[in-house]
């Protein structure tokens, strides 16, 4: 999820926490354009919020950050001051992954032993693993790829997980899609649900989205559904901030 600067006034911290609790969300991995966003949420509900550090200070940097050297001191300052589960979600495609700024970001993640949360095509994910073979990567939106392509990537990379944020193709009418069902059953420990509050109004959609997620999840074996719903996220990120 994101709690970016343009949401801070229209959906105040207390409202965000209330929406998450109403939705029955157990934990939320939150990154913001303007890192103060999730820091405020985390201060208000440390049991609920898992902060991750985004390389954007404002919304407009999604496309420009890969060539913006000032991103690195920003990340360094925040990493010196706060604790995070990962760096991301960042947008990174193809050969841009090998530009100097993304490479330095990967070095920082390695130094601080953080997850990379990549809104990327498969090519950029491959390049990130070439830079850092031991990286742990959460593939945002499962790359918006078809289930067969996602499965291929999961088989190839042991340290790759995928979130299902801002996708609707994996479930409809309270049932999981057939092609996705096979992939979920074969890789139950590699997926997690996501919402994606990329604009302020999306916060009001969180309880409804949770209901929609519970509906399609209920057509999977309970153990698999629980893994995707919350157990995988808890295992991967739940203890990230308490480790020393
Ligand atoms: Zn995204």
Short mmCIF file of C-alpha atoms and ligand atoms in Angstrom, two decimals:
data_model
loop_
_atom_site.label_atom_id
_atom_site.label_comp_id
_atom_site.label_asym_id
_atom_site.label_seq_id
_atom_site.Cartn_x
_atom_site.Cartn_y
_atom_site.Cartn_z
CA UNK A 1 0.00 0.00 0.00
CA UNK A 2 0.99 3.62 -0.35
CA UNK A 3 0.28 6.63 1.81
CA UNK A 4 1.71 9.36 -0.37
CA UNK A 5 1.79 13.09 0.31
CA UNK A 6 -1.45 13.87 -1.51
CA UNK A 7 -3.40 11.53 0.82
CA UNK A 8 -2.19 12.97 4.12
CA UNK A 9 -4.91 15.63 4.38
CA UNK A 10 -7.82 13.97 2.65
CA UNK A 11 -7.38 10.64 4.49
CA UNK A 12 -5.80 11.43 7.90
CA UNK A 13 -3.73 8.87 9.77
CA UNK A 14 -6.57 7.95 12.15
CA UNK A 15 -8.88 7.29 9.19
CA UNK A 16 -6.31 5.08 7.46
CA UNK A 17 -5.83 2.98 10.59
CA UNK A 18 -9.62 2.75 11.07
CA UNK A 19 -10.09 1.62 7.44
CA UNK A 20 -7.43 -1.07 7.82
CA UNK A 21 -8.93 -2.34 11.07
CA UNK A 22 -12.43 -2.29 9.61
CA UNK A 23 -11.16 -4.30 6.64
CA UNK A 24 -9.63 -6.87 9.00
CA UNK A 25 -6.17 -6.28 7.55
CA UNK A 26 -3.62 -7.96 9.75
CA UNK A 27 -0.50 -6.20 8.48
CA UNK A 28 0.13 -3.72 5.72
CA UNK A 29 3.39 -3.17 3.89
CA UNK A 30 3.33 0.57 3.22
CA UNK A 31 5.59 2.78 1.17
CA UNK A 32 4.97 6.39 0.28
CA UNK A 33 6.07 9.09 -2.08
CA UNK A 34 7.28 11.20 0.82
CA UNK A 35 8.56 8.73 3.41
CA UNK A 36 6.94 10.64 6.28
CA UNK A 37 3.63 9.05 5.24
CA UNK A 38 4.24 5.56 6.46
CA UNK A 39 6.34 6.80 9.37
CA UNK A 40 3.21 8.54 10.71
CA UNK A 41 1.14 5.41 10.17
CA UNK A 42 3.81 3.27 11.80
CA UNK A 43 3.96 5.55 14.85
CA UNK A 44 0.17 5.31 15.18
CA UNK A 45 -0.10 1.54 14.72
CA UNK A 46 3.21 -0.34 14.91
CA UNK A 47 1.34 -3.65 15.16
CA UNK A 48 -0.27 -3.05 11.78
CA UNK A 49 2.14 -1.10 9.60
CA UNK A 50 5.36 -2.40 8.08
CA UNK A 51 7.29 0.50 6.58
CA UNK A 52 9.24 0.17 3.39
CA UNK A 53 11.33 2.90 1.82
CA UNK A 54 10.39 4.24 -1.57
CA UNK A 55 12.95 6.17 -3.63
CA UNK A 56 10.39 8.91 -4.36
CA UNK A 57 9.91 12.12 -2.45
CA UNK A 58 6.93 13.17 -4.58
CA UNK A 59 4.53 11.49 -6.95
CA UNK A 60 6.24 12.87 -10.10
CA UNK A 61 9.45 10.89 -9.56
CA UNK A 62 8.18 7.51 -10.73
CA UNK A 63 9.80 7.93 -14.15
CA UNK A 64 12.73 10.21 -13.34
CA UNK A 65 14.29 8.58 -10.26
CA UNK A 66 16.45 6.13 -12.24
CA UNK A 67 18.59 9.04 -13.45
CA UNK A 68 18.30 11.28 -10.38
CA UNK A 69 21.45 11.09 -8.27
CA UNK A 70 19.83 12.97 -5.39
CA UNK A 71 17.77 9.82 -4.70
CA UNK A 72 20.79 8.11 -3.13
CA UNK A 73 21.50 10.63 -0.32
CA UNK A 74 17.74 10.69 0.36
CA UNK A 75 17.73 6.89 0.80
CA UNK A 76 20.90 7.04 2.91
CA UNK A 77 19.43 9.66 5.22
CA UNK A 78 16.21 7.75 5.74
CA UNK A 79 18.03 4.44 6.26
CA UNK A 80 20.21 6.09 8.92
CA UNK A 81 17.13 7.36 10.75
CA UNK A 82 14.44 4.67 10.43
CA UNK A 83 14.05 0.93 10.08
CA UNK A 84 12.41 -0.68 7.09
CA UNK A 85 11.49 -4.11 5.79
CA UNK A 86 12.44 -3.27 2.24
CA UNK A 87 13.21 -0.73 -0.44
CA UNK A 88 10.34 -0.10 -2.81
CA UNK A 89 7.95 -0.14 -4.32
CA UNK A 90 9.98 1.31 -7.20
CA UNK A 91 9.23 1.34 -10.92
CA UNK A 92 12.07 -0.13 -12.94
CA UNK A 93 12.01 -1.63 -16.40
CA UNK A 94 14.46 -3.43 -18.67
CA UNK A 95 17.98 -2.06 -19.02
CA UNK A 96 17.23 0.88 -16.69
CA UNK A 97 17.89 -1.58 -13.86
CA UNK A 98 21.59 -1.36 -14.68
CA UNK A 99 21.79 2.43 -14.54
CA UNK A 100 24.03 3.81 -11.74
CA UNK A 101 21.22 5.05 -9.45
CA UNK A 102 19.29 1.74 -9.34
CA UNK A 103 22.59 -0.11 -8.88
CA UNK A 104 23.46 2.06 -5.89
CA UNK A 105 19.99 1.51 -4.48
CA UNK A 106 20.55 -2.25 -4.73
CA UNK A 107 23.88 -1.83 -2.91
CA UNK A 108 22.08 -0.01 -0.10
CA UNK A 109 19.49 -2.78 0.12
CA UNK A 110 22.29 -5.32 0.32
CA UNK A 111 24.11 -3.36 3.03
CA UNK A 112 20.94 -3.05 5.11
CA UNK A 113 19.71 -6.57 4.21
CA UNK A 114 16.41 -5.31 2.82
CA UNK A 115 13.88 -6.74 0.43
CA UNK A 116 13.54 -5.18 -3.00
CA UNK A 117 9.92 -4.45 -3.97
CA UNK A 118 9.98 -4.09 -7.74
CA UNK A 119 7.22 -2.88 -10.04
CA UNK A 120 9.16 -4.32 -12.95
CA UNK A 121 9.12 -6.45 -16.03
CA UNK A 122 10.80 -9.84 -15.93
CA UNK A 123 13.88 -8.41 -17.63
CA UNK A 124 14.51 -5.90 -14.82
CA UNK A 125 13.95 -8.61 -12.18
CA UNK A 126 16.59 -10.74 -13.93
CA UNK A 127 18.99 -7.80 -13.95
CA UNK A 128 18.44 -7.16 -10.22
CA UNK A 129 19.26 -10.81 -9.47
CA UNK A 130 22.40 -10.54 -11.62
CA UNK A 131 23.53 -7.54 -9.58
CA UNK A 132 22.76 -9.27 -6.30
CA UNK A 133 22.20 -13.02 -6.65
CA UNK A 134 21.14 -13.36 -2.98
CA UNK A 135 18.56 -10.57 -3.27
CA UNK A 136 15.06 -11.21 -1.97
CA UNK A 137 12.62 -9.64 -4.36
CA UNK A 138 8.90 -9.02 -3.99
CA UNK A 139 7.58 -8.70 -7.53
CA UNK A 140 4.85 -6.06 -7.42
CA UNK A 141 1.64 -6.99 -9.23
CA UNK A 142 3.36 -10.27 -10.15
CA UNK A 143 4.83 -8.15 -12.96
CA UNK A 144 1.35 -7.87 -14.55
CA UNK A 145 2.42 -11.09 -16.24
CA UNK A 146 0.39 -14.14 -17.18
CA UNK A 147 0.34 -16.93 -14.58
CA UNK A 148 2.58 -19.21 -16.70
CA UNK A 149 5.27 -16.51 -16.95
CA UNK A 150 5.05 -15.80 -13.22
CA UNK A 151 5.46 -19.50 -12.47
CA UNK A 152 8.51 -19.74 -14.71
CA UNK A 153 10.13 -16.88 -12.82
CA UNK A 154 9.27 -18.41 -9.42
CA UNK A 155 10.82 -21.71 -10.50
CA UNK A 156 13.95 -19.99 -11.69
CA UNK A 157 14.40 -17.74 -8.64
CA UNK A 158 14.06 -19.21 -5.19
CA UNK A 159 14.14 -15.74 -3.59
CA UNK A 160 11.31 -14.29 -5.62
CA UNK A 161 7.84 -13.63 -4.20
CA UNK A 162 4.91 -11.91 -5.88
CA UNK A 163 2.12 -9.64 -4.73
CA UNK A 164 -1.27 -9.51 -6.41
CA UNK A 165 -1.96 -5.81 -5.89
CA UNK A 166 -4.03 -4.00 -8.49
CA UNK A 167 -4.88 -7.20 -10.37
CA UNK A 168 -8.32 -8.69 -10.82
CA UNK A 169 -7.59 -11.52 -13.25
CA UNK A 170 -6.84 -14.08 -10.52
CA UNK A 171 -10.33 -14.09 -9.01
CA UNK A 172 -13.87 -13.37 -10.14
CA UNK A 173 -17.31 -14.10 -8.76
CA UNK A 174 -15.89 -15.51 -5.55
CA UNK A 175 -13.69 -18.03 -7.33
CA UNK A 176 -10.04 -18.23 -8.17
CA UNK A 177 -9.18 -18.27 -11.88
CA UNK A 178 -8.28 -21.76 -13.17
CA UNK A 179 -4.82 -20.95 -14.50
CA UNK A 180 -3.90 -19.05 -11.35
CA UNK A 181 -5.28 -21.81 -9.15
CA UNK A 182 -2.64 -24.24 -10.39
CA UNK A 183 0.16 -21.75 -9.79
CA UNK A 184 -1.11 -20.94 -6.27
CA UNK A 185 -1.38 -24.63 -5.38
CA UNK A 186 2.11 -25.40 -6.69
CA UNK A 187 3.70 -22.33 -5.03
CA UNK A 188 1.55 -21.53 -2.00
CA UNK A 189 4.43 -19.89 -0.15
CA UNK A 190 5.30 -17.32 -2.83
CA UNK A 191 2.23 -15.06 -3.15
CA UNK A 192 0.49 -12.41 -1.11
CA UNK A 193 -2.60 -10.30 -1.61
CA UNK A 194 -2.27 -6.58 -2.13
CA UNK A 195 -4.54 -3.62 -2.65
CA UNK A 196 -2.46 -0.72 -3.96
CA UNK A 197 -3.68 2.62 -2.57
CA UNK A 198 -1.84 4.54 -5.26
CA UNK A 199 -4.31 7.46 -5.10
CA UNK A 200 -5.95 8.87 -1.93
CA UNK A 201 -9.48 7.70 -2.82
CA UNK A 202 -8.27 4.11 -3.07
CA UNK A 203 -8.06 4.02 0.74
CA UNK A 204 -11.86 3.94 0.89
CA UNK A 205 -11.78 0.88 -1.31
CA UNK A 206 -9.72 -1.16 1.18
CA UNK A 207 -12.59 -2.84 3.13
CA UNK A 208 -14.41 -3.75 -0.10
CA UNK A 209 -11.22 -5.09 -1.62
CA UNK A 210 -10.59 -7.23 1.47
CA UNK A 211 -14.08 -8.73 1.07
CA UNK A 212 -13.40 -9.41 -2.60
CA UNK A 213 -10.09 -11.06 -1.70
CA UNK A 214 -11.70 -13.26 0.95
CA UNK A 215 -14.26 -14.39 -1.62
CA UNK A 216 -11.81 -15.73 -4.21
CA UNK A 217 -9.45 -17.02 -1.52
CA UNK A 218 -12.29 -19.09 -0.06
CA UNK A 219 -12.29 -21.25 -3.20
CA UNK A 220 -8.73 -22.41 -2.41
CA UNK A 221 -7.79 -25.00 0.23
CA UNK A 222 -7.81 -23.17 3.55
CA UNK A 223 -4.11 -23.63 4.18
CA UNK A 224 -3.20 -22.13 0.78
CA UNK A 225 -5.69 -19.29 1.22
CA UNK A 226 -4.25 -18.38 4.63
CA UNK A 227 -0.73 -18.38 3.24
CA UNK A 228 -1.66 -15.96 0.46
CA UNK A 229 -3.95 -13.89 2.68
CA UNK A 230 -1.47 -13.18 5.47
CA UNK A 231 0.90 -15.95 6.53
CA UNK A 232 3.47 -15.42 3.76
CA UNK A 233 3.55 -11.69 4.39
CA UNK A 234 3.86 -12.25 8.13
CA UNK A 235 6.69 -14.73 7.64
CA UNK A 236 8.62 -12.52 5.25
CA UNK A 237 8.08 -9.08 6.78
CA UNK A 238 6.42 -9.47 10.17
CA UNK A 239 9.66 -9.76 12.11
CA UNK A 240 11.74 -7.51 9.84
CA UNK A 241 11.68 -4.60 12.22
CA UNK A 242 12.34 -6.50 15.42
CA UNK A 243 15.52 -8.20 14.20
CA UNK A 244 18.92 -6.86 15.17
ZN1 LIG B 1 2.97 -0.70 -8.60
#
